Coordinates of C-alpha atoms and ligand atoms in Angstrom, one line a residue:
Chain J
X1 CA 18.0 18.0 9.3
X2 CA 16.4 21.4 10.2
X3 CA 13.5 22.4 12.9
X4 CA 11.4 25.4 12.1
X5 CA 9.1 26.2 13.9
X6 CA 6.6 28.6 13.7
X7 CA 4.3 30.7 16.4
X8 CA 3.3 34.2 16.7
X9 CA 4.7 36.6 19.1
X10 CA 3.2 35.4 23.0
X11 CA 1.3 32.5 21.1
X12 CA 2.4 28.8 22.8
X13 CA 4.9 30.4 24.5
X14 CA 5.6 27.0 26.4
X15 CA 5.2 24.8 23.3
X16 CA 7.4 26.7 21.8
X17 CA 9.9 27.1 25.3
X18 CA 10.0 23.2 25.0
X19 CA 10.7 22.2 21.5
X20 CA 13.5 24.9 21.6
X21 CA 15.5 23.8 24.7
X22 CA 14.5 20.5 23.8
X23 CA 16.5 21.2 20.6
X24 CA 17.8 23.7 20.9
X25 CA 19.0 24.4 16.7
X26 CA 15.5 25.2 16.6
X27 CA 15.2 28.1 13.4
X28 CA 11.9 30.5 15.2
X29 CA 9.8 32.5 13.0
X30 CA 6.9 34.8 14.8
X31 CA 6.0 36.4 10.9
X32 CA 4.8 34.1 8.6
X33 CA 6.2 35.8 5.5
X34 CA 9.5 34.9 7.1
X35 CA 8.7 31.1 7.4
X36 CA 8.0 31.2 3.2
X37 CA 10.8 33.1 2.2
X38 CA 12.4 30.6 4.7
X39 CA 10.4 27.7 2.2
X40 CA 11.3 29.3 -0.4
X41 CA 15.1 28.9 -0.1
X42 CA 16.9 26.1 -1.5
X43 CA 19.1 23.5 1.4
X44 CA 18.9 20.9 0.5
X45 CA 18.4 19.2 3.8
X46 CA 14.7 17.5 5.2
X47 CA 12.8 19.9 7.1
X48 CA 10.7 19.1 10.1
X49 CA 8.1 22.4 10.5
X50 CA 6.2 22.8 13.2
X51 CA 3.9 25.8 13.1
X52 CA 1.6 26.3 16.1
X53 CA -1.5 28.2 15.1
X54 CA -2.6 30.8 17.1
X55 CA -6.0 31.5 15.3
X56 CA -8.3 29.8 12.6
X57 CA -7.0 32.9 9.7
X58 CA -3.4 31.8 10.9
X59 CA -4.9 28.0 9.5
X60 CA -6.0 28.7 6.3
X61 CA -3.5 31.7 5.9
X62 CA -1.2 27.9 5.9
X63 CA -3.4 25.8 4.1
X64 CA -2.5 28.7 1.6
X65 CA 1.3 27.7 1.8
X66 CA 0.2 23.6 1.1
X67 CA 2.6 23.2 -1.8
X68 CA 5.8 24.5 -0.1
X69 CA 4.4 21.9 3.1
X70 CA 4.7 19.5 1.0
X71 CA 8.0 18.4 1.3
X72 CA 8.8 18.2 5.2
X73 CA 6.9 16.6 8.3
X74 CA 4.4 18.6 10.0
X75 CA 3.0 19.2 13.6
X76 CA 0.6 20.6 13.6
X77 CA -0.4 22.4 16.9
X78 CA -3.8 23.7 16.7
X79 CA -5.8 26.3 18.7
X80 CA -8.6 24.7 20.3
X81 CA -10.0 21.6 19.5
X82 CA -13.3 21.8 17.8
X83 CA -14.4 19.2 15.3
X84 CA -14.2 21.9 12.2
X85 CA -10.4 23.2 12.8
X86 CA -9.3 19.3 13.6
X87 CA -10.8 18.5 10.3
X88 CA -8.9 21.9 8.6
X89 CA -6.2 20.3 10.5
X90 CA -5.9 17.2 8.8
X91 CA -6.3 18.3 5.5
X92 CA -2.4 19.7 6.0
X93 CA -1.5 16.1 7.1
X94 CA 0.6 16.5 10.0
X95 CA 2.3 13.9 11.1
X96 CA 1.4 15.0 14.8
X97 CA -1.5 16.8 15.0
X98 CA -1.3 19.4 18.8
X99 CA -3.1 22.0 20.8
X100 CA -2.2 25.3 22.0
X101 CA -3.8 23.4 26.3
X102 CA -1.4 20.4 25.1
X103 CA 1.3 19.8 27.4
X104 CA 5.1 21.6 25.8
X105 CA 7.1 18.1 26.7
X106 CA 4.5 16.6 25.4
X107 CA 4.9 17.6 22.0
X108 CA 8.4 18.2 22.9
X109 CA 8.8 14.3 23.3
X110 CA 7.0 13.7 20.0
X111 CA 9.0 15.8 18.1
X112 CA 12.3 14.0 19.0
X113 CA 10.9 10.9 18.4
X114 CA 10.3 11.4 14.9
X115 CA 14.0 13.1 14.5
X116 CA 15.4 9.8 16.1
X117 CA 13.7 8.2 13.6
X118 CA 14.7 10.2 10.7
X119 CA 17.8 10.5 11.6
X120 CA 17.9 6.5 11.5
X121 CA 16.6 6.4 8.1
X122 CA 18.5 9.4 6.9
X123 CA 21.7 7.5 8.2
X124 CA 20.1 4.5 6.2
X125 CA 19.3 5.8 2.9
X126 CA 21.3 9.5 2.9
X127 CA 21.2 10.3 -0.9
X128 CA 24.1 8.8 -2.5
X129 CA 24.8 7.5 0.5
Chain P
X1 CA -17.1 -15.5 -26.7
X2 CA -15.1 -16.9 -23.3
X3 CA -13.0 -19.8 -22.2
X4 CA -14.8 -23.1 -19.9
X5 CA -13.0 -25.1 -18.8
X6 CA -14.6 -28.9 -18.2
X7 CA -13.4 -30.3 -15.1
X8 CA -14.8 -34.0 -14.8
X9 CA -14.4 -37.7 -15.8
X10 CA -17.4 -39.0 -16.4
X11 CA -17.8 -39.4 -20.4
X12 CA -21.2 -38.1 -20.6
X13 CA -21.7 -35.7 -18.0
X14 CA -18.0 -34.1 -19.6
X15 CA -19.0 -34.3 -24.3
X16 CA -22.9 -33.3 -23.2
X17 CA -21.1 -30.1 -21.6
X18 CA -18.4 -29.4 -23.5
X19 CA -21.2 -29.8 -26.6
X20 CA -23.8 -27.7 -24.5
X21 CA -20.5 -25.0 -24.4
X22 CA -19.6 -24.2 -27.6
X23 CA -23.2 -24.7 -29.7
X24 CA -23.4 -21.2 -27.1
X25 CA -20.3 -19.7 -29.1
X26 CA -17.4 -20.3 -26.5
X27 CA -14.2 -22.5 -26.4
X28 CA -14.5 -25.9 -23.8
X29 CA -11.3 -27.4 -22.8
X30 CA -12.3 -31.0 -21.0
X31 CA -9.4 -32.6 -18.7
X32 CA -11.2 -36.0 -16.4
X33 CA -8.9 -35.3 -13.7
X34 CA -7.0 -32.5 -11.2
X35 CA -3.9 -33.7 -12.0
X36 CA -3.6 -32.3 -15.8
X37 CA -7.1 -29.8 -15.3
X38 CA -5.3 -27.0 -12.2
X39 CA -2.6 -26.9 -14.5
X40 CA -4.3 -26.1 -17.4
X41 CA -6.2 -23.8 -15.1
X42 CA -3.0 -21.9 -13.8
X43 CA -1.3 -21.3 -17.1
X44 CA -4.3 -20.6 -19.0
X45 CA -7.2 -17.8 -18.9
X46 CA -10.4 -19.8 -18.3
X47 CA -14.0 -17.3 -17.7
X48 CA -15.8 -20.7 -16.4
X49 CA -14.7 -24.0 -14.4
X50 CA -16.7 -26.4 -14.6
X51 CA -15.4 -28.1 -11.4
X52 CA -16.7 -32.2 -10.6
X53 CA -16.7 -33.4 -6.2
X54 CA -15.7 -37.1 -7.1
X55 CA -12.4 -36.8 -8.9
X56 CA -10.0 -40.1 -9.6
X57 CA -7.3 -38.2 -7.9
X58 CA -9.6 -36.4 -5.5
X59 CA -12.1 -34.0 -4.2
X60 CA -12.9 -31.6 -6.4
X61 CA -13.7 -28.8 -3.4
X62 CA -10.3 -29.0 -2.5
X63 CA -8.8 -27.4 -5.2
X64 CA -11.7 -24.9 -5.7
X65 CA -9.8 -22.4 -3.6
X66 CA -6.2 -23.3 -5.7
X67 CA -8.5 -22.3 -9.1
X68 CA -10.2 -19.4 -7.8
X69 CA -6.2 -17.4 -6.8
X70 CA -5.2 -18.3 -10.5
X71 CA -4.1 -15.4 -12.3
X72 CA -7.9 -15.6 -14.4
X73 CA -9.4 -15.7 -10.8
X74 CA -12.5 -17.4 -12.8
X75 CA -15.9 -18.7 -11.3
X76 CA -15.7 -22.4 -10.7
X77 CA -19.9 -24.0 -11.5
X78 CA -19.8 -27.0 -8.9
X79 CA -21.2 -30.4 -10.4
X80 CA -23.0 -32.9 -8.0
X81 CA -24.7 -35.7 -7.6
X82 CA -28.4 -35.5 -7.0
X83 CA -28.2 -37.5 -3.8
X84 CA -25.8 -35.2 -2.5
X85 CA -27.3 -31.7 -0.8
X86 CA -25.0 -31.1 1.8
X87 CA -22.2 -31.1 -1.8
X88 CA -24.1 -28.6 -3.1
X89 CA -24.4 -26.3 0.2
X90 CA -20.6 -26.7 0.5
X91 CA -19.6 -25.8 -2.7
X92 CA -21.6 -21.6 -2.2
X93 CA -19.9 -21.6 1.1
X94 CA -16.5 -22.0 -0.4
X95 CA -17.2 -19.4 -2.5
X96 CA -17.9 -21.7 -6.1
X97 CA -20.5 -19.0 -8.3
X98 CA -23.0 -22.1 -8.6
X99 CA -24.0 -25.6 -9.1
X100 CA -25.7 -27.6 -11.0
X101 CA -26.5 -31.9 -10.5
X102 CA -24.4 -34.5 -12.7
X103 CA -27.2 -34.9 -16.1
X104 CA -29.2 -32.3 -15.5
X105 CA -30.9 -30.5 -18.8
X106 CA -28.5 -28.7 -20.8
X107 CA -30.9 -25.7 -20.4
X108 CA -30.2 -25.9 -16.5
X109 CA -26.9 -25.2 -17.4
X110 CA -27.4 -22.7 -19.8
X111 CA -28.6 -20.4 -17.1
X112 CA -25.8 -20.2 -14.1
X113 CA -23.4 -20.5 -17.3
X114 CA -24.8 -17.3 -19.3
X115 CA -25.1 -15.3 -15.7
X116 CA -21.4 -16.1 -15.2
X117 CA -20.2 -15.1 -17.6
X118 CA -21.8 -12.1 -17.4
X119 CA -21.6 -10.9 -13.9
X120 CA -18.0 -10.9 -15.5
X121 CA -18.0 -8.9 -18.2
X122 CA -19.6 -6.4 -15.8
X123 CA -16.3 -6.8 -13.1
X124 CA -14.0 -5.9 -15.8
X125 CA -16.2 -3.3 -17.1
X126 CA -16.5 -1.8 -12.9
X127 CA -13.2 -2.6 -12.6
X128 CA -11.4 -0.5 -16.0
X129 CA -13.8 1.9 -15.7
X130 CA -12.3 2.2 -11.9
X131 CA -9.2 2.8 -12.8
X132 CA -9.7 5.5 -15.8
X133 CA -12.1 7.3 -13.1
X134 CA -9.6 7.7 -10.1
X135 CA -7.8 10.4 -8.6
X136 CA -4.8 9.9 -8.7
X137 CA -3.8 13.3 -6.4
X138 CA -0.4 13.5 -6.4
X139 CA 0.7 9.9 -8.0
X140 CA 3.1 9.6 -11.2
X141 CA 4.5 7.2 -13.4
X142 CA 2.9 5.0 -15.8
X143 CA 4.8 1.1 -15.4
X144 CA 3.2 -1.0 -15.5
X145 CA 4.3 -2.2 -12.1
X146 CA 2.5 0.7 -10.2
X147 CA -0.6 0.7 -12.8
X148 CA -1.3 -3.0 -10.9
X149 CA -0.7 -1.1 -7.1
X150 CA -3.6 1.5 -8.7
X151 CA -5.1 -1.3 -10.2
X152 CA -5.7 -1.9 -6.5
X153 CA -6.1 1.1 -5.2
X154 CA -9.8 1.5 -7.1
X155 CA -10.2 -2.0 -5.6
X156 CA -9.3 -0.4 -2.2
X157 CA -11.9 2.1 -2.4
X158 CA -15.0 1.3 -3.1
X159 CA -15.1 -1.2 -0.2
X160 CA -14.4 -0.4 3.8
X161 CA -12.4 -3.8 4.7
X162 CA -8.6 -3.1 6.4
X163 CA -5.8 -2.2 3.8
X164 CA -2.3 -3.0 4.1
X165 CA 0.4 -0.5 2.9
X166 CA 3.7 -2.7 2.2
X167 CA 6.9 -1.5 0.3
X168 CA 10.5 0.1 1.1
X169 CA 11.0 2.8 2.3
X170 CA 9.8 5.8 0.9
X171 CA 8.4 3.6 -1.8
X172 CA 5.2 6.4 -1.8
X173 CA 3.0 4.9 1.2
X174 CA 1.5 7.5 2.7
X175 CA 0.5 8.6 -0.9
X176 CA -1.0 5.5 -1.6
X177 CA -3.2 5.2 1.0
X178 CA -4.0 9.2 0.8
X179 CA -5.1 7.9 -2.2
X180 CA -7.7 5.4 -0.9
X181 CA -9.0 7.8 1.1
X182 CA -9.7 10.4 -1.2
X183 CA -11.4 8.0 -3.9
X184 CA -13.5 6.2 -1.1
X185 CA -17.1 7.0 0.3
X186 CA -15.2 8.9 3.2
X187 CA -12.9 11.4 1.0
X188 CA -15.4 14.6 3.6
X189 CA -14.2 12.6 7.0
X190 CA -10.9 13.2 8.8
X191 CA -7.4 11.1 7.0
X192 CA -5.8 10.6 10.3
X193 CA -2.0 10.3 10.4
X194 CA -1.0 7.9 13.1
X195 CA 3.1 7.7 12.9
X196 CA 2.5 5.1 15.5
X197 CA 7.0 5.7 15.1
X198 CA 7.0 8.9 17.0
X199 CA 4.3 8.2 19.8
X200 CA 6.5 8.2 22.9
X201 CA 5.5 4.9 24.2
X202 CA 3.6 6.9 27.3
X203 CA 1.4 8.5 25.5
X204 CA 0.3 6.4 22.6
X205 CA -2.9 5.4 25.1
X206 CA -3.9 8.6 25.6
X207 CA -3.6 10.2 22.1
X208 CA -4.9 7.0 20.5
X209 CA -8.3 6.2 22.5
X210 CA -8.4 9.8 24.6
X211 CA -9.1 10.5 27.7
X212 CA -11.1 12.0 30.2
X213 CA -10.4 15.2 32.2
X214 CA -8.4 13.9 34.9
X215 CA -7.6 10.3 34.2
X216 CA -3.5 10.6 35.3
X217 CA -1.9 13.6 36.5
X218 CA -1.7 16.2 34.3
X219 CA -4.4 15.6 32.5
X220 CA -6.2 19.1 33.0
X221 CA -8.7 18.8 30.0
X222 CA -10.7 15.9 28.6
X223 CA -9.8 15.2 24.6
X224 CA -10.9 13.0 22.2
X225 CA -8.1 10.8 20.9
X226 CA -7.3 10.0 17.0
X227 CA -9.6 7.5 16.8
X228 CA -12.7 8.9 17.6
X229 CA -11.4 11.6 14.7
X230 CA -10.7 9.4 12.7
X231 CA -15.0 9.3 12.8
X232 CA -16.4 9.2 9.5
X233 CA -13.1 9.2 8.0
X234 CA -10.3 6.6 7.5
X235 CA -7.8 6.4 10.3
X236 CA -3.6 5.8 8.8
X237 CA -1.9 3.4 11.6
X238 CA 1.5 4.3 9.8
X239 CA 5.1 2.3 11.2
X240 CA 2.4 0.0 12.4
X241 CA 5.1 -2.5 13.7
X242 CA 6.0 -0.3 16.1
X243 CA 3.0 -0.4 18.0
X244 CA 3.8 -2.0 21.5
X245 CA 2.5 -6.0 22.5
X246 CA -0.1 -3.9 24.7
X247 CA -1.8 -1.5 22.8
X248 CA -1.6 -4.2 19.6
X249 CA -4.0 -5.8 22.2
X250 CA -6.4 -3.2 23.6
X251 CA -6.5 -2.1 19.6
X252 CA -7.4 -5.4 18.4
X253 CA -10.6 -4.4 20.3
X254 CA -11.3 -1.2 19.1
X255 CA -11.2 -3.0 15.7
X256 CA -13.3 -5.9 16.4
X257 CA -16.5 -3.2 17.7
X258 CA -15.5 -0.4 17.6
X259 CA -16.5 0.8 20.1
X260 CA -13.6 1.4 23.0
X261 CA -13.6 3.0 26.7
X262 CA -10.9 6.6 26.9
X263 CA -8.7 6.7 29.9
X264 CA -10.4 7.6 32.9
X265 CA -13.9 7.0 30.7
X266 CA -16.8 5.6 31.9
X267 CA -18.9 5.0 29.5
X268 CA -17.4 3.0 25.8
X269 CA -17.7 5.5 23.1
X270 CA -17.6 4.7 19.0
X271 CA -16.5 5.4 16.6
X272 CA -16.8 4.2 12.8
X273 CA -12.8 4.1 10.7
X274 CA -11.9 2.8 7.5
X275 CA -8.9 1.2 8.8
X276 CA -5.7 1.5 6.1
X277 CA -2.0 1.1 7.5
X278 CA 1.4 0.3 6.4
X279 CA 5.3 -0.5 7.2
X280 CA 8.0 -1.2 5.6
X281 CA 8.3 -4.2 8.6
X282 CA 8.6 -7.6 8.3
X283 CA 4.9 -8.2 10.5
X284 CA 5.3 -12.0 9.6
X285 CA 8.3 -12.1 10.7
X286 CA 7.3 -9.8 13.8
X287 CA 4.6 -12.0 14.7
X288 CA 6.9 -15.5 14.6
X289 CA 9.2 -13.6 17.0
X290 CA 6.1 -12.5 19.0
X291 CA 6.6 -9.0 18.6
X292 CA 3.3 -8.3 17.0
X293 CA 0.1 -10.5 17.3
X294 CA -1.0 -12.8 15.1
X295 CA -4.6 -12.2 15.3
X296 CA -4.3 -8.4 14.7
X297 CA -2.4 -9.3 11.9
X298 CA -4.6 -11.0 10.3
X299 CA -7.1 -8.6 10.7
X300 CA -4.9 -5.6 9.1
X301 CA -4.0 -7.1 6.0
X302 CA -7.6 -8.3 4.6
X303 CA -6.6 -6.6 1.7
X304 CA -2.4 -6.0 1.3
X305 CA -1.0 -3.2 -1.5
X306 CA 2.9 -4.0 -2.0
X307 CA 4.3 -1.0 -3.6
X308 CA 7.4 -1.8 -5.9
X309 CA 10.9 -0.5 -5.2
X310 CA 11.5 2.7 -7.5
X311 CA 14.1 0.6 -9.0
X312 CA 11.7 -1.9 -10.5
X313 CA 8.7 0.9 -12.0
X314 CA 10.3 0.9 -15.7
X315 CA 10.2 4.5 -17.1
X316 CA 9.0 6.1 -13.8
X317 CA 12.1 8.1 -12.5
X318 CA 12.3 9.9 -15.6
X319 CA 8.2 11.2 -15.3
X320 CA 9.4 11.4 -10.9
X321 CA 12.0 14.0 -11.9
X322 CA 10.1 15.4 -15.0
X323 CA 7.5 16.1 -12.1
X324 CA 9.2 16.4 -8.7
X325 CA 11.5 19.4 -10.5
X326 CA 9.6 21.2 -11.8
X327 CA 7.3 21.8 -8.8
X328 CA 10.6 22.2 -6.7
X329 CA 11.8 24.9 -9.6
X330 CA 8.0 26.4 -9.0
X331 CA 8.2 27.1 -5.1
X332 CA 11.8 28.2 -5.1
X333 CA 10.6 30.7 -7.5
X334 CA 13.1 29.1 -10.4
X335 CA 12.5 28.9 -14.1
X336 CA 11.8 25.2 -15.2
X337 CA 15.3 23.7 -15.8
X338 CA 16.0 21.8 -19.2
X339 CA 18.0 17.6 -18.1
X340 CA 20.2 16.7 -20.4
X341 CA 19.3 12.8 -21.7
X342 CA 22.7 11.6 -19.8
X343 CA 21.6 13.0 -16.7
X344 CA 18.1 10.9 -16.4
X345 CA 20.4 8.3 -17.6
X346 CA 22.8 8.5 -14.2
X347 CA 19.1 8.9 -12.3
X348 CA 17.6 6.0 -14.1
X349 CA 20.9 3.5 -14.1
X350 CA 20.4 4.7 -10.2
X351 CA 19.0 1.3 -8.0
X352 CA 17.9 4.4 -4.9
X353 CA 17.0 1.8 -2.3
X354 CA 15.5 5.6 0.0
X355 CA 12.9 5.0 -3.4
X356 CA 11.0 8.0 -5.0
X357 CA 12.0 9.6 -1.0
X358 CA 15.4 9.6 -1.5
X359 CA 14.5 10.3 -5.6
X360 CA 13.0 14.2 -3.9
X361 CA 16.1 14.7 -1.6
X362 CA 18.6 14.8 -4.6
X363 CA 16.1 17.2 -6.2
X364 CA 15.8 19.5 -4.0
X365 CA 19.9 18.4 -3.2
X366 CA 21.0 19.3 -7.3
X367 CA 18.7 22.5 -7.5
X368 CA 20.0 24.2 -4.1
X369 CA 23.7 23.7 -6.0
X370 CA 23.0 24.3 -9.7
X371 CA 20.7 27.0 -8.6
X372 CA 20.3 29.2 -11.8
X373 CA 22.4 26.7 -14.0
X374 CA 19.3 26.0 -16.9
X375 CA 20.5 22.5 -17.6
X376 CA 21.0 20.1 -15.5
X377 CA 23.8 17.6 -16.3
X378 CA 25.7 14.5 -14.6
X379 CA 27.8 16.8 -12.9
X380 CA 25.0 18.2 -11.2
X381 CA 24.6 14.8 -9.6
X382 CA 26.4 14.1 -5.8
X383 CA 29.4 11.8 -7.1
X384 CA 28.4 9.1 -4.9
X385 CA 25.4 9.4 -7.0
X386 CA 27.1 8.8 -10.5
X387 CA 29.6 6.1 -9.7
X388 CA 27.1 4.0 -8.6
X389 CA 24.6 4.9 -12.0
X390 CA 27.7 4.1 -13.6
X391 CA 28.3 1.3 -12.5
X392 CA 24.7 -0.5 -12.3
X393 CA 24.4 0.7 -16.0
X394 CA 28.8 -0.8 -17.2
X395 CA 26.6 -4.3 -15.8
X396 CA 23.1 -4.9 -16.7
X397 CA 20.8 -2.1 -17.1
X398 CA 20.0 -0.3 -20.6
X399 CA 20.8 2.5 -20.8
X400 CA 18.1 5.8 -20.7
X401 CA 15.1 5.0 -23.7
X402 CA 17.1 5.5 -27.4
X403 CA 18.6 1.9 -27.2
X404 CA 14.8 0.8 -26.3
X405 CA 13.5 2.3 -28.5
X406 CA 15.9 0.7 -31.3
X407 CA 15.3 -2.9 -30.6
X408 CA 11.7 -1.9 -32.5
X409 CA 9.1 -3.2 -29.6
X410 CA 11.5 -6.1 -28.2
X411 CA 12.4 -5.6 -24.4
X412 CA 15.7 -5.5 -23.1
X413 CA 17.0 -9.4 -22.6
X414 CA 16.9 -8.6 -18.7
X415 CA 13.6 -7.1 -18.1
X416 CA 12.2 -10.3 -21.0
X417 CA 13.9 -13.1 -18.8
X418 CA 12.8 -11.4 -15.3
X419 CA 8.9 -11.6 -16.8
X420 CA 10.0 -14.9 -17.4
X421 CA 11.4 -16.4 -14.3
X422 CA 8.4 -14.3 -12.9
X423 CA 6.3 -16.1 -14.2
X424 CA 7.4 -19.2 -14.7
X425 CA 7.9 -19.7 -10.8
X426 CA 4.2 -18.1 -10.4
X427 CA 3.0 -21.3 -11.8
X428 CA 5.2 -23.6 -10.5
X429 CA 3.1 -22.6 -7.2
X430 CA 0.6 -23.1 -8.1
X431 CA 1.2 -26.0 -10.3
X432 CA 3.2 -27.3 -7.0
X433 CA 0.3 -26.4 -4.6
X434 CA -2.1 -28.4 -6.9
X435 CA 0.4 -31.3 -6.8
X436 CA 0.9 -31.9 -3.6
X437 CA -2.6 -31.1 -2.2
X438 CA -1.6 -27.9 0.5
X439 CA 0.8 -30.9 2.0
X440 CA 3.8 -28.1 2.7
X441 CA 5.9 -31.4 3.3
X442 CA 5.6 -33.1 0.7
X443 CA 6.1 -29.1 -1.3
X444 CA 9.5 -28.6 0.4
X445 CA 10.6 -32.2 -1.3
X446 CA 9.1 -31.7 -4.4
X447 CA 11.1 -28.4 -4.2
X448 CA 14.0 -28.5 -2.6
X449 CA 13.2 -25.8 -0.8
X450 CA 13.3 -24.9 3.5
X451 CA 9.4 -24.7 4.5
X452 CA 10.3 -20.4 5.4
X453 CA 11.6 -20.0 1.3
X454 CA 9.0 -21.4 0.6
X455 CA 6.6 -19.3 2.8
X456 CA 8.7 -16.0 1.2
X457 CA 8.2 -17.1 -2.6
X458 CA 4.8 -17.2 -2.1
X459 CA 4.4 -14.6 -0.5
X460 CA 6.4 -12.4 -3.2
X461 CA 4.1 -13.8 -5.6
X462 CA 1.1 -12.3 -3.6
X463 CA 0.1 -16.3 -2.9
X464 CA -2.0 -16.6 0.6
X465 CA 0.0 -19.3 2.9
X466 CA -3.4 -21.0 3.8
X467 CA -2.9 -23.7 0.9
X468 CA -0.3 -24.7 2.5
X469 CA -2.1 -24.2 6.3
X470 CA -5.0 -24.1 6.8
X471 CA -5.0 -22.7 10.5
X472 CA -2.9 -19.9 9.4
X473 CA -5.7 -17.8 8.2
X474 CA -7.1 -18.5 11.9
X475 CA -4.2 -17.8 13.8
Ligands
LIG1 N1 4.3 7.9 -7.2 C1 4.5 9.4 -7.1 N2 4.8 10.0 -7.5 C2 4.8 11.1 -6.8 N3 5.5 11.2 -6.2 C3 5.4 10.4 -5.1 C4 5.1 8.9 -5.8 N4 5.7 8.8 -5.1 C5 6.7 8.6 -3.1 N5 6.0 10.0 -4.1 C6 6.8 11.5 -2.7 O1 7.8 10.6 -2.7 C7 7.9 11.3 -0.4 C8 7.4 9.6 -0.2 O2 6.5 9.0 0.1 P1 5.4 8.9 0.9 O3 6.1 9.6 2.7 O4 4.3 8.1 0.3 O5 6.5 7.1 1.6 P2 6.5 5.8 2.7 O6 6.6 4.7 1.2 O7 5.6 5.9 2.9 O8 7.6 6.0 2.8 P3 8.4 6.2 4.4 O9 8.5 4.0 5.1 O10 9.8 7.0 4.6 O11 7.3 6.6 5.6 C9 6.7 11.5 -0.9 O12 6.7 13.2 -1.0 C10 5.3 11.7 -1.6 O13 4.8 12.6 -2.5
LIG2 MG1 5.4 6.5 5.2

């Protein structure tokens, strides 16, 4: 299981810190291009993506890459709670939708539970296992 | 031409009806009691059934739901005596199409019959239209079982009742939930996923219902809950079996009233959402064990879609491999790969306990290891899959498509046998219900099954247990 976290420098630091503290093996990306390159590299491992979005532009850019997010579970953190932002967020089909003003520990707790669940499923249905 | 069944023990009424029906150009079958009439309705398709109330072996109204639940779901016209105004009312309440008085002039019989037949033809046309105009989203596959599920998606999309999607892990429950949303009148609204398995217990209520500023320590801002975010759209409760009993109680109220009070809030708020839930757990067993509220379960599954496991979807593996392989190659910037027939045969022979998700993960691993190789062979597969596939293929599963075609349209014996047994079992269950008139003890005695086995069998055939237990529905 691989956790990829995207957050531009200075955006949602409290969430990034909580996540990396709880799951130290998280790979952190602060440039969108690096994240995209990482997704384009086949690894054969399931992925959970934590996407911390600092602006509506970034959210629009993520929507462009919906195809590459197809096979991973996503935790999406939005820049604000406006109805339109929330609607755009749901269109990315996240398994969890949060906001920058959320408590970082809460997001980390959700991520942990999601990972535990996935590990359980995977132990039962490891490809070829 | 339509098929009409008449169940009436009165010679004069029965023969007059037969004449009227055949004069109108339809086919009429006539039985004089329930013992013969109901099994006939089960085993042959009928469009309309004329059903007498007073029959020598029972009351026709009692078996009306059974006849309605037969595979051809006929419309039922009840025959009442002139002196029985209450019976007519009961008939309509129990879902009959209409009623006619015994001994009525042929003209009076013709009109409800013509209308019932017209209704069925229009319904058939609409449901065909629904399936052909359905947006499939990314749902790939054309097996009979998958197509039947898409048919249910089409039906689910045109109304607003709660839907429960069941199926093993990785079968596509979320994909189907989205397809219902995208094909519904709520497609412009939000599709809100609630991953019940991922929400920490301490947060579930505030995330679902939202909270006001200061509702609890740390609540620095007010926050809309997920239920409110689904206003005008669809709320998808995934892994619904993971909700704690106390949250189930709170949610039941929301489902009944579509109103709720955010934590720390003084006013109720309203949310007009459509509910779709999904689970791979046995909610019936959970309800029996007290871990799931049966009143909530009853409401969640007004309409159930059971997604078949991948191993039961003949031919779909091949289509899924093509679709996801091309998609993954595109994503990784690789040239599309060819696949050797043996590669597909191995995949088709494997049982896929993790279903489509396991298949995609496997393809991902295959691509990671065969990155620049233009054609995929069985050797590219993880060895344990190859071994299991080989064992299965030596056992009973046919290998790929080639031998299939050689049978000049005949299905493999294994498939044919399975289908025949399924059909026979289904007929048996309907006959058993009819014969025992819903008496569970009697049904177990005759069939030699235990009640739990019998209920499980009915469930696997999509027959509701209320036919044996009138109280089950109101639980
Ligand atoms: N019929 C199908 N056609 C194409 N892709 C499919 C199909 N069914 C499932 N998938 C893909 O398989 C994966 C698993 O599907 P989904 O998440 O909907 O399954 P699920 O039943 O909800 O699984 P789980 O029980 O693990 O939550 C997804 O990537 C989905 O896109
Ligand atoms: Mg799911």
